[in-house]
Coordinates of C-alpha atoms and ligand atoms in Angstrom, one line a residue:
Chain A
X1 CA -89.6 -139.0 -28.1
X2 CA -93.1 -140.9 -27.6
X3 CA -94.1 -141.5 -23.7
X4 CA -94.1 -144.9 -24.5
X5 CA -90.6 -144.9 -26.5
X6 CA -89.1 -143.4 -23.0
X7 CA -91.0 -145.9 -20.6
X8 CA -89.1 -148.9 -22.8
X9 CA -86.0 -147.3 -22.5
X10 CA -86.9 -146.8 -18.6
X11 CA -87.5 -150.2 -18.5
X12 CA -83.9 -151.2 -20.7
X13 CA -82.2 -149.2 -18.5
X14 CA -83.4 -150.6 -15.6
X15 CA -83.0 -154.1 -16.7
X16 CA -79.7 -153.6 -17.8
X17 CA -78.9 -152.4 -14.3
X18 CA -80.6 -155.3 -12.4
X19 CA -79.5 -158.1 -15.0
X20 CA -76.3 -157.2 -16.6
X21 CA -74.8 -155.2 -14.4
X22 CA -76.1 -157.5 -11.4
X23 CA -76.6 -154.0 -9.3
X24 CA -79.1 -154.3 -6.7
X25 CA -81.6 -151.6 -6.8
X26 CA -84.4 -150.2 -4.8
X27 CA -86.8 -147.3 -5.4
X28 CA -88.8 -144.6 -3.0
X29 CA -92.0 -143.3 -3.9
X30 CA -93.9 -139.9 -2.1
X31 CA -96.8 -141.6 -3.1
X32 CA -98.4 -138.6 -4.7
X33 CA -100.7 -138.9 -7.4
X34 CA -97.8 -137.5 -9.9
X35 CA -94.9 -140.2 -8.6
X36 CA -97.5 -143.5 -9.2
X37 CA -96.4 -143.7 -12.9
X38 CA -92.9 -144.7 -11.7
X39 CA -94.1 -147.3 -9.2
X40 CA -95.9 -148.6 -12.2
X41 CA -93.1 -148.6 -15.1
X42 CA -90.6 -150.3 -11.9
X43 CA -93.9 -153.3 -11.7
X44 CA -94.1 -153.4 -15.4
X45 CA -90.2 -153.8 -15.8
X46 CA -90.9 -157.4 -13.6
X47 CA -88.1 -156.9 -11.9
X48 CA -87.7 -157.3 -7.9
X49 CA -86.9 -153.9 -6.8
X50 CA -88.4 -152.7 -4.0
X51 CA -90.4 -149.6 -3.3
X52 CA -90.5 -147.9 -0.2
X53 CA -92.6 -145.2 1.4
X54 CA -91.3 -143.1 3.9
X55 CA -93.8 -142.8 6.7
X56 CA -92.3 -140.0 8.4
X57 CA -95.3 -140.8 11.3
X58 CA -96.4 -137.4 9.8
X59 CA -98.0 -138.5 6.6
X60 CA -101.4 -138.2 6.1
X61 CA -103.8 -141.1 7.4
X62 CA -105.8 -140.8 3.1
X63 CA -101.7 -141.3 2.0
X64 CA -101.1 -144.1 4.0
X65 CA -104.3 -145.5 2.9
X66 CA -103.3 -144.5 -0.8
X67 CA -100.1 -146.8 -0.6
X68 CA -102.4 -150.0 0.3
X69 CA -104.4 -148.7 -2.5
X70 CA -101.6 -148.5 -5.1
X71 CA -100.1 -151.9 -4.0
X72 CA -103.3 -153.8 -4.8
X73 CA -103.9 -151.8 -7.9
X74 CA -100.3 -152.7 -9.3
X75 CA -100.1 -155.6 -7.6
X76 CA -97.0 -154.9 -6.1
X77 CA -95.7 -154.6 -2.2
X78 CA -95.3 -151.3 -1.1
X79 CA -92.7 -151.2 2.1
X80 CA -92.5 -148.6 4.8
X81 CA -89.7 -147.9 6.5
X82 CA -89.7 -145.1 9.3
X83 CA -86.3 -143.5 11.6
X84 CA -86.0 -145.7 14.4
X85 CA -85.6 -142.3 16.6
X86 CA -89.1 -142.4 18.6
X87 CA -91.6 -139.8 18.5
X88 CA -90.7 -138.5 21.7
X89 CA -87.2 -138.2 21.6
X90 CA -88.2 -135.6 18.3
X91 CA -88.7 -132.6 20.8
X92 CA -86.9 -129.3 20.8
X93 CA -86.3 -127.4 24.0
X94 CA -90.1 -126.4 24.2
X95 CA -91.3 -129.8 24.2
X96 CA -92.6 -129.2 20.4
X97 CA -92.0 -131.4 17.9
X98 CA -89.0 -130.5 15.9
X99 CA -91.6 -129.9 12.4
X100 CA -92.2 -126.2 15.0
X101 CA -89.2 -125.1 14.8
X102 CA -86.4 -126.8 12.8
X103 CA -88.0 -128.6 10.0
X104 CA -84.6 -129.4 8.3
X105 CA -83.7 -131.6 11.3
X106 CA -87.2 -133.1 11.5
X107 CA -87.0 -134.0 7.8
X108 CA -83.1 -135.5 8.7
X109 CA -84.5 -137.7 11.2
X110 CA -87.4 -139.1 9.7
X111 CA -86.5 -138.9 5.3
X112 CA -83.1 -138.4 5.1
X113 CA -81.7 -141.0 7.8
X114 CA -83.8 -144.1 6.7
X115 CA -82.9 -143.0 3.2
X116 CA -79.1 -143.4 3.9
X117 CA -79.4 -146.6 5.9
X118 CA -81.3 -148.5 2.2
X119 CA -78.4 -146.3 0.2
X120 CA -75.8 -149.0 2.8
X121 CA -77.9 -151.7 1.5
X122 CA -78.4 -151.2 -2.3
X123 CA -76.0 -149.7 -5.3
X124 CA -79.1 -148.2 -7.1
X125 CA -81.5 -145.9 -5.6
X126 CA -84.4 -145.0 -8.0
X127 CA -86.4 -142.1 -7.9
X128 CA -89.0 -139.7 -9.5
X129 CA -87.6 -136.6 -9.1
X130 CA -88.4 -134.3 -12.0
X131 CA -86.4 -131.2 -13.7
X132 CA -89.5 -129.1 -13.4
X133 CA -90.3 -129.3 -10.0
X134 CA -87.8 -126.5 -8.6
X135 CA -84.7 -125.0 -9.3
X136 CA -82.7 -127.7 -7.2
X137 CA -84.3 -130.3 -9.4
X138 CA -83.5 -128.5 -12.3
X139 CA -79.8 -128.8 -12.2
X140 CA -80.0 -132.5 -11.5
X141 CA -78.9 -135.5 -13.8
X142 CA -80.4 -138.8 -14.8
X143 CA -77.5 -140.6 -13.2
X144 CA -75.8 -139.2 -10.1
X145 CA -73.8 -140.4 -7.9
X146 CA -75.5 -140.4 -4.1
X147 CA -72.7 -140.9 -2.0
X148 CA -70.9 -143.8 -0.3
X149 CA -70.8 -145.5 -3.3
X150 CA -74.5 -145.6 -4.4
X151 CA -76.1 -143.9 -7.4
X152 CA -79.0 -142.3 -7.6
X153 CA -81.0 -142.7 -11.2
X154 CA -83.6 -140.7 -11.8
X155 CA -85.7 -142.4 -15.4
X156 CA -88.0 -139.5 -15.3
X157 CA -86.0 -136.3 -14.7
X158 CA -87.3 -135.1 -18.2
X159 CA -90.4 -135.6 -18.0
X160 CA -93.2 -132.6 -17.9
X161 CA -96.3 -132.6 -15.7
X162 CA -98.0 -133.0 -18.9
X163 CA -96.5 -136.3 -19.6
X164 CA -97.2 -137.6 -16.2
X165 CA -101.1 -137.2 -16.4
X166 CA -101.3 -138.2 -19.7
X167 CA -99.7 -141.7 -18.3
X168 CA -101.8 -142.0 -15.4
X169 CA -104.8 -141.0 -17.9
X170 CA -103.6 -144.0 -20.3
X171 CA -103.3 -146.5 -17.6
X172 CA -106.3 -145.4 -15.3
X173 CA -103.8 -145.1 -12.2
X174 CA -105.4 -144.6 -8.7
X175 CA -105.0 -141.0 -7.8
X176 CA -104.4 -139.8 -4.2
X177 CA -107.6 -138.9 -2.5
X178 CA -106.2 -135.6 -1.5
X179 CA -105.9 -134.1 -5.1
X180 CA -109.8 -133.9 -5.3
X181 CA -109.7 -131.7 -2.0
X182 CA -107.6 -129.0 -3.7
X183 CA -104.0 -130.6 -2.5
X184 CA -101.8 -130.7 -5.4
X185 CA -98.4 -131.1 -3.2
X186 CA -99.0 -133.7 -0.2
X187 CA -96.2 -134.9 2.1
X188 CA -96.5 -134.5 6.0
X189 CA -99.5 -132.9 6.9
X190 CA -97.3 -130.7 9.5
X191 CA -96.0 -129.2 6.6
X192 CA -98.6 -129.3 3.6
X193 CA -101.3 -127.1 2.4
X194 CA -103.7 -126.8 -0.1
X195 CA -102.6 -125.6 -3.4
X196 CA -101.5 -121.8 -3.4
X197 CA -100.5 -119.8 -6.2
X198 CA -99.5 -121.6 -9.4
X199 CA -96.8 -123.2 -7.7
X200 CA -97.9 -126.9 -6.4
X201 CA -94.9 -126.9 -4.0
X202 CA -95.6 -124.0 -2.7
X203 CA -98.4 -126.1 -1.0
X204 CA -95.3 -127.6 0.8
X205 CA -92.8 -125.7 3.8
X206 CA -95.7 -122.7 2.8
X207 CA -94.2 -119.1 3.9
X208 CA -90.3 -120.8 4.0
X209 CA -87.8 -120.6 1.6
X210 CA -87.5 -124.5 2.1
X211 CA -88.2 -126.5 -0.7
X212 CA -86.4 -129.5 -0.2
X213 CA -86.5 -131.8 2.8
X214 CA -83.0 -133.3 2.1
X215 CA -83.3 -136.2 -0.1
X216 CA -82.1 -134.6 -2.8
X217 CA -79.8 -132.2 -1.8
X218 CA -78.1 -134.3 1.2
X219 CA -78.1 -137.5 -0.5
X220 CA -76.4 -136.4 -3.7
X221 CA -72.8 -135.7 -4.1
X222 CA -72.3 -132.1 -5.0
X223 CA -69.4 -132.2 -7.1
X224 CA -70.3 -134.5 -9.6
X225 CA -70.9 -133.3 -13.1
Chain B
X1 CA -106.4 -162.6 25.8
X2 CA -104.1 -159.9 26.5
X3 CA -105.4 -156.2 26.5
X4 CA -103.3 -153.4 26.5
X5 CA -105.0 -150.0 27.9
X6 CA -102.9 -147.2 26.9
X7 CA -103.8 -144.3 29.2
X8 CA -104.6 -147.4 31.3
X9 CA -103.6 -145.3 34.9
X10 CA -106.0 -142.6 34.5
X11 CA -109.8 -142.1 35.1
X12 CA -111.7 -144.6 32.8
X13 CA -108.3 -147.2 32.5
X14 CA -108.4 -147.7 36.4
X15 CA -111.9 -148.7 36.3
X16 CA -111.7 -150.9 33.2
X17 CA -108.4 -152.5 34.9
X18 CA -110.4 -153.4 38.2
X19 CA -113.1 -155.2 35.7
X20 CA -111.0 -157.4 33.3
X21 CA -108.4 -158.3 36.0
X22 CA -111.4 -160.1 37.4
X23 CA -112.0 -162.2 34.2
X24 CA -110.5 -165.6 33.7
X25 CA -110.5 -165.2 30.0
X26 CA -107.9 -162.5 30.1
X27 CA -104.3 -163.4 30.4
X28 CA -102.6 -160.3 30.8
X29 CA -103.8 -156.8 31.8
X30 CA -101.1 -154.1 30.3
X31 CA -101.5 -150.7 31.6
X32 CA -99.3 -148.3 29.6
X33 CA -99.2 -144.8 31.2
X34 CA -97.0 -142.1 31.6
X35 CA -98.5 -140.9 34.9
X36 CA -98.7 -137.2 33.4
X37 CA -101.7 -136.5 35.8
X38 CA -99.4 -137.6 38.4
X39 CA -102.3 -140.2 39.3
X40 CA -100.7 -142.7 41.6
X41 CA -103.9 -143.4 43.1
X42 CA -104.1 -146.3 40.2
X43 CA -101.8 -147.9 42.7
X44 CA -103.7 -147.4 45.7
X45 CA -107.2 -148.6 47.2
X46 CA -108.2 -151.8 48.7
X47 CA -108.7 -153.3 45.7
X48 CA -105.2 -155.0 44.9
X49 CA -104.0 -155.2 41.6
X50 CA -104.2 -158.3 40.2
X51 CA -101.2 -160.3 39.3
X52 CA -102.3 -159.9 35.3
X53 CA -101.8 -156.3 35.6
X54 CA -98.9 -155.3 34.1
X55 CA -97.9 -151.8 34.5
X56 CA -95.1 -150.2 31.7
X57 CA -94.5 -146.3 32.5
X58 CA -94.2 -144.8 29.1
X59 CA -95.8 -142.3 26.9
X60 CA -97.4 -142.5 23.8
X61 CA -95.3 -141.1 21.5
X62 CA -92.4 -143.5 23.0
X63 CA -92.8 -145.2 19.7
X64 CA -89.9 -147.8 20.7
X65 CA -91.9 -149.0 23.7
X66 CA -95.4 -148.6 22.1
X67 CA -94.4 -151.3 19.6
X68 CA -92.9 -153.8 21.7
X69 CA -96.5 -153.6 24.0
X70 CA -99.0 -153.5 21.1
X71 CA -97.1 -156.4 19.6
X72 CA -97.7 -158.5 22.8
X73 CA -101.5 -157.5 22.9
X74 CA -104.7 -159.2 21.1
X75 CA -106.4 -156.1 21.9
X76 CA -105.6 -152.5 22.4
X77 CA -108.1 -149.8 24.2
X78 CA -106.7 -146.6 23.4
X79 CA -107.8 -143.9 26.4
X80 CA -104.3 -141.9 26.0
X81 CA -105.0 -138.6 25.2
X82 CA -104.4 -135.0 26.1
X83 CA -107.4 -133.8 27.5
X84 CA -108.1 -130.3 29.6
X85 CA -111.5 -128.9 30.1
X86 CA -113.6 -127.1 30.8
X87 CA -110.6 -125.4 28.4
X88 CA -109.7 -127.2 25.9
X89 CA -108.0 -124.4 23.8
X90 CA -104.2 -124.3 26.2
X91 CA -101.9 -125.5 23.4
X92 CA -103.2 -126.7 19.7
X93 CA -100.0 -128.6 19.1
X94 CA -99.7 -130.3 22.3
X95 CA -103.4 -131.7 21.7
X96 CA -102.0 -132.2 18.5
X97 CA -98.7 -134.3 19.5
X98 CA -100.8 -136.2 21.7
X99 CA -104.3 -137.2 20.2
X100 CA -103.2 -137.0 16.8
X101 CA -99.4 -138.4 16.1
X102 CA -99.5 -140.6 19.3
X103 CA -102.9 -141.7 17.9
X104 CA -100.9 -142.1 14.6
X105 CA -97.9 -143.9 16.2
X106 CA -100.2 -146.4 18.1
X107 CA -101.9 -147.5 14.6
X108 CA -98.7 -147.9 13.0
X109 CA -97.5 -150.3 15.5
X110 CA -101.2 -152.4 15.4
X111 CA -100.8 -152.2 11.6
X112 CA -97.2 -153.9 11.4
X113 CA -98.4 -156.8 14.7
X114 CA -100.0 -159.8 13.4
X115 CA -101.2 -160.5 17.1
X116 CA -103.1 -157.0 17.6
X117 CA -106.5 -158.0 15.9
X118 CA -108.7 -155.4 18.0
X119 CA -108.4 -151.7 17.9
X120 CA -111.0 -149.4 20.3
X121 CA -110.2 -145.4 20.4
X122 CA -111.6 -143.9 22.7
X123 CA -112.9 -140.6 21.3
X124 CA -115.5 -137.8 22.5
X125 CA -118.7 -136.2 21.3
X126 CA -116.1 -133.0 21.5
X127 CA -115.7 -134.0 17.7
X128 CA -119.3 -132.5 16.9
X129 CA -118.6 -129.4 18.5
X130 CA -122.1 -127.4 20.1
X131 CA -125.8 -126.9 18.7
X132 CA -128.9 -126.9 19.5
X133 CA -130.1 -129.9 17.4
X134 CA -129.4 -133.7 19.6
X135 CA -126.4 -135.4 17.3
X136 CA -126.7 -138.4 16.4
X137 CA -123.7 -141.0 14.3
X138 CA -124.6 -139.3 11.2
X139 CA -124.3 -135.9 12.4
X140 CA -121.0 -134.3 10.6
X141 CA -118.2 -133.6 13.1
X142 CA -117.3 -130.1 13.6
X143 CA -115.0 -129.5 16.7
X144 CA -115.0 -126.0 18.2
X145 CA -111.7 -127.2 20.1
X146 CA -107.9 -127.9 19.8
X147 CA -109.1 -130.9 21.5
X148 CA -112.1 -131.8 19.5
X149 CA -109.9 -131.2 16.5
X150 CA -107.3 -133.7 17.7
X151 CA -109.8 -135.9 18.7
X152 CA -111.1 -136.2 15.5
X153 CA -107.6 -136.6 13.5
X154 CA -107.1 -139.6 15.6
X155 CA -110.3 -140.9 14.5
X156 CA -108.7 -141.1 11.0
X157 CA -105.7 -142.9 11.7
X158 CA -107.9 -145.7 13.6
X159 CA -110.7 -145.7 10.4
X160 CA -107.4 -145.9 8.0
X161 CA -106.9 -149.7 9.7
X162 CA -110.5 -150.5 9.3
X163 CA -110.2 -153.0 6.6
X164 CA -107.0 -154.6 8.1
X165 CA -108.2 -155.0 11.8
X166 CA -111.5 -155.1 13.7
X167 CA -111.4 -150.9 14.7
X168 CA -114.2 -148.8 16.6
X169 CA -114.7 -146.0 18.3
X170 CA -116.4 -144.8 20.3
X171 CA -117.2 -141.0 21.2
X172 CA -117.8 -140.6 24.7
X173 CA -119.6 -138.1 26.3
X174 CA -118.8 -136.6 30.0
X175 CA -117.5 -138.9 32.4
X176 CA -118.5 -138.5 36.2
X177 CA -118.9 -140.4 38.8
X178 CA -117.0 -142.0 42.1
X179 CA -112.9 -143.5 41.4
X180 CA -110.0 -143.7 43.1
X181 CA -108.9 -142.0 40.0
X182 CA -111.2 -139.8 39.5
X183 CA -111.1 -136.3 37.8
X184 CA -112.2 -133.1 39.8
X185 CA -112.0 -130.9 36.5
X186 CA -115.2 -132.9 35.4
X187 CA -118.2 -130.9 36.4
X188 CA -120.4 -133.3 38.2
X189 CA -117.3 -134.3 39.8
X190 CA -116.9 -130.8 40.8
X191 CA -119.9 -130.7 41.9
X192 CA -120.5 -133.3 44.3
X193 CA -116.8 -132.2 45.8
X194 CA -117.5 -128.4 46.3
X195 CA -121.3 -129.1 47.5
X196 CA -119.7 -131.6 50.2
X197 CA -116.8 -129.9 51.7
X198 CA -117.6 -126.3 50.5
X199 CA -121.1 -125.9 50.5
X200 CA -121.0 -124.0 47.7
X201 CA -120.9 -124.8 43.6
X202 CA -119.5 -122.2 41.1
X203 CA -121.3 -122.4 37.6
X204 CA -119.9 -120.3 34.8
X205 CA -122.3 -118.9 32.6
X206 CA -126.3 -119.0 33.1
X207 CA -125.6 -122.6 34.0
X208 CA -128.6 -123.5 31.4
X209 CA -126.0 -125.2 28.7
X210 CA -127.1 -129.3 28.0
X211 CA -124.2 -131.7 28.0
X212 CA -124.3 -135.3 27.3
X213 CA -122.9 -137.0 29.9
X214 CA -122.2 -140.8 31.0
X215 CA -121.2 -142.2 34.4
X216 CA -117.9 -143.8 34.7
X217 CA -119.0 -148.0 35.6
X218 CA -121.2 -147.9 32.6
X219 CA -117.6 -146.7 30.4
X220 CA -115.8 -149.1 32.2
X221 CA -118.9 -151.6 31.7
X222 CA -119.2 -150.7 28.0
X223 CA -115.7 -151.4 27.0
X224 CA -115.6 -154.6 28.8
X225 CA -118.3 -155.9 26.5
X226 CA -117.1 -154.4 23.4
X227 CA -113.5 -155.8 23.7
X228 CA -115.4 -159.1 23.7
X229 CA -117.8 -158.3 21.5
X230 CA -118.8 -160.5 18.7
X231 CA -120.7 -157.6 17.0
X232 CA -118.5 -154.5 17.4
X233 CA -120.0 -151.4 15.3
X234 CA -117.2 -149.3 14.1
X235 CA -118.7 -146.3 16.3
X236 CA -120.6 -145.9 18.9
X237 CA -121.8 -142.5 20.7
X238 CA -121.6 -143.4 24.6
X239 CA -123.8 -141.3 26.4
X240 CA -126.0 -141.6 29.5
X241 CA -128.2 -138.5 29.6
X242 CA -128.4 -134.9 28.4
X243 CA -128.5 -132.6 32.1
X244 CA -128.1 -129.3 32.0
X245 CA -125.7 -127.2 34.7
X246 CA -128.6 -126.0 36.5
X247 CA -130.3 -129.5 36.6
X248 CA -126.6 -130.9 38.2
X249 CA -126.6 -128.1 40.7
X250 CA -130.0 -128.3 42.0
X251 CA -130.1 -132.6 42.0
X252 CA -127.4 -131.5 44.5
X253 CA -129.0 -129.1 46.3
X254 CA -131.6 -131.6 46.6
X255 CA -129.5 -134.1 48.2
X256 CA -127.3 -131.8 50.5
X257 CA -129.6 -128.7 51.4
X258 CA -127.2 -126.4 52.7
X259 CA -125.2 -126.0 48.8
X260 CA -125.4 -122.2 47.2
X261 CA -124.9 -121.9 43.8
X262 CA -122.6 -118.6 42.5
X263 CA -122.7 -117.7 39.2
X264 CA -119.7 -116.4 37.5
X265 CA -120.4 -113.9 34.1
X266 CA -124.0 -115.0 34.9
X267 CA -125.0 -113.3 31.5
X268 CA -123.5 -115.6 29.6
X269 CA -125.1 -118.5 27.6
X270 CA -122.2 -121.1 26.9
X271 CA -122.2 -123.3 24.5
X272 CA -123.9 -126.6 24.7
X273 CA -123.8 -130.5 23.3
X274 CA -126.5 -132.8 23.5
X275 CA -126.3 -136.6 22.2
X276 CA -128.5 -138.7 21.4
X277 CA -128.8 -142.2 22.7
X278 CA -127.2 -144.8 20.6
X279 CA -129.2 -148.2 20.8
X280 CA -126.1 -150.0 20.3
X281 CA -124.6 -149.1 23.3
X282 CA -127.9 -150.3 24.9
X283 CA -127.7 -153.5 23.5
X284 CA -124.5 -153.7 24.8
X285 CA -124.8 -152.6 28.7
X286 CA -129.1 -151.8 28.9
X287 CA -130.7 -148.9 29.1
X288 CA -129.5 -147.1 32.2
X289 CA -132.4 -147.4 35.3
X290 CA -130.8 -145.1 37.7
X291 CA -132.0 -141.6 38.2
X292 CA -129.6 -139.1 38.0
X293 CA -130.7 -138.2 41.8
X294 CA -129.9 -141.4 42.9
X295 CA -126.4 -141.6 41.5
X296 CA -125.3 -138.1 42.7
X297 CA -126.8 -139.8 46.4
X298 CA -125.0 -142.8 46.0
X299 CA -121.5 -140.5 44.6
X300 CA -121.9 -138.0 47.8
X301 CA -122.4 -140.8 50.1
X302 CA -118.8 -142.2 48.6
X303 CA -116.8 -139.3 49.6
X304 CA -114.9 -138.6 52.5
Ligands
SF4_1 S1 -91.9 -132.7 5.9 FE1 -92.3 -131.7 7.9 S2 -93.1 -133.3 9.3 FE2 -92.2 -134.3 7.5 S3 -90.2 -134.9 8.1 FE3 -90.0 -132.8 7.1 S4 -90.3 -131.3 8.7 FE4 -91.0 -133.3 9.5

């Protein structure tokens, strides 16, 4: 199918949801270079869904930066939303923050927490996870169901890396200052480094078999076919 | 006008305190301070603390707290910080939770309050690093430290808010000089405290390393002025003079005769960071007049 054939049905789909089926949807965004086509298919669909960026209080200052960036570019607001535990009750035992020694409960706090509170608020949570990101990804679906209720849709599951660029090429979308400095993976800078081996998420959890940081395999009901 | 001074209780937040509580344009004073240096001196002195001054005992990554206080303040001078010297190498991610998340955490609150307009971090000319050449603003950092490094990643998060708020900061270089709250791991400090009551100063190295260094009323004096400042510059290098060890050490021995100087790993040449004067800060606060003899007279003649 044509990119553009898929971004209409992206854009169907997602009105159907919104106006027929009066659900009320939201969408997240990593606010990578690669996950800005989304944003800009959910602007183009005119519809009010919200897009949040989960600032962890880790992110990098250019990503932050990068959101204001994207939000005047598409002309669309960009929302944050952030755990409500405070930074210093994110210790371990040492007095280290918790991204030093149990990353999985640092990523619970600050991604997959806030994440559940909007899935209590919304029936449709949108994002741009892609089959050919990992091996988790891989074995996901466009619609599934996210627990407690919501569902999680996920318009561009199929699409390659190829496709991406060649969208962000055709509509001149910003890019996040990082890629230029060799970063072709950027979440928290605690746990992001430059681009190693061919793998860009390798630049992410580098040395740990990590791969996730919860979102998509806490917030997904297991079972479901 | 209210001001919040995070890191208000320490060395340079007492001093700035005692000046704006004086001023009839500020309503509120807010010093927000863990008391990790255990200074409770902040609390003490004949000077009594204004009714302004508010006091909050928190830390800075108490992201809760932080909020509510930057959400009540027009302005916010950010002196929290981890900071150990002469070394600044202890722990990279303590510097790290400190002067770069907490720096991170206090710009996320001024980004979300419509009331914080005015943002000053208070840096240091640790974020060039050492060389032989003078740096100026347009010299590239390069920290040699934890601390320089997290000095410098804090920079970032303030420079991210630049278009949104009215941001600067300012790298400072060596603070010294007479406070209730003042620091005895800061050389001249040191200095004037060993030459007094020990007669003796240690100097590490050949004692010939330059550092910048400004004294503590003209810090104090500075910020004053920039907080109102019609014409803040988003950086500033705040710097007094360039002295090196020796030159401390034998002002000294000038005033108070008796002081010996030991050298410890005497063979040694340490490294060294000179800055060169910024002319904004003069046109904030002058051109300093006093010699550096004069001060250290005026310091010894303060103590006990
Ligand atoms: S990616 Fe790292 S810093 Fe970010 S939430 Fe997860 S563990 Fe914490």
């Amino acid at each position: 199918m044509k990119s553009e054939d898929k971004v209409l049905r992206i854009i169907a789909e997602l009105r159907r949801l919104a106006r027929d089926e009066g659900k009320r949807l939201f969408a997240t965004s990593s606010l990578q270079t690669h996950s800005i086509p989304l944003v800009h298919i959910i602007a183009r669909s005119e519809l009010d869904i919200p897009i949040y960026c989960l600032n962890t209080g880790f992110l990098f200052p250019e990503t932050l930066a990068f959101k204001d960036e994207v939000s005047e570019a598409l002309g669309i607001e960009i929302r944050s939303i952030s755990s409500s535990v405070p930074k210093h009750l994110q210790r371990d035992a040492k007095g280290n923050f918790y991204f030093t020694s149990n990353p999985d409960y640092c990523c619970r706090l600050n991604k997959v927490e806030p994440t559940a509170m909007l899935l209590e608020k919304y029936d449709v949570w949108v994002n741009g996870v892609r089959a050919d990101q990992n091996l988790n990804r891989r074995n996901m679906k466009t619609f599934q169901p996210a627990g407690n209720g919501a569902l999680r849709y996920h318009p561009v599951l199929d699409w390659s890396s190829k496709e991406i660029f060649d969208y962000i090429k055709a509509h001149k979308l910003p890019r996040h200052p990082l890629d230029a400095q060799g970063y072709a993976s950027v979440g928290c800078e605690p746990c992001t480094r430059k681009s190693v081996l061919e793998d860009p998420r390798a630049a992410r959890w580098f040395g740990m078999s990590k791969t996730e940081c919860g979102l998509h395999t806490d917030l997904i009901e297991k079972e479901s076919k | 006008m209210n001001i919040l001074i995070t890191g208000g209780a320490g060395y340079l937040g007492t001093e700035l305190c005692l000046r704006l509580m004086q001023r009839t344009d500020i309503e509120t004073v807010t010093v927000y301070d863990n008391l990790s240096r255990k200074n409770f001196n902040f609390f003490l002195g004949p000077e009594k603390l204004d009714s302004k001054v508010r006091f909050v005992e928190a830390e800075i990554l108490d992201s809760y707290t932080l909020e509510k206080e930057v959400n009540k303040a027009d302005c916010v001078v950010h002196l929290a910080a981890k900071v150990t010297t002469p070394f600044a190498d202890e722990s990279a991610h303590l510097f790290d939770q400190v002067n770069n998340w907490g720096t991170a955490e206090l710009c996320r609150a001024a980004e979300n309050s419509s009331r914080c307009k005015r943002i000053i971090y208070m840096s240091s000319a640790g974020v060039y690093g050492s060389g032989e050449e003078a740096v100026n603003l347009t010299t590239p950092p390069n920290p040699k430290t934890f601390y320089g490094i997290s000095k410098l990643k804090g920079e970032r998060h303030a420079e991210r808010l630049a278009g949104k708020k009215e941001v600067s900061i300012v790298r400072c270089a060596n603070v010294y000089g007479y406070s209730k709250s003042m620091r005895f791991d800061a050389v001249i400090n040191r200095f004037v405290l060993h030459a007094r009551h020990h007669g003796r100063v240690t100097i590490n190295g050949d004692g010939d390393q330059k550092r910048a260094f400004v004294h503590v009323d003209r810090v104090s004096l500075f910020l004053e002025r920039l907080i109102f400042s019609a014409n803040m510059q988003p950086r500033y290098n705040l710097t007094d003079a360039d002295h090196t060890v020796n030159d401390i050490a034998y002002t000294l021995k000038e005033i108070l005769p008796e002081t010996e100087m030991l050298y410890v790993d005497q063979q040694l040449k340490l490294r060294q960071i000179t800055v060169a004067p910024d002319r904004n800060v003069d046109a904030l606060i002058g051109a300093k007049e006093i010699t550096l003899e004069e001060e250290l007279r005026e310091f010894s003649d303060k103590m006990a």
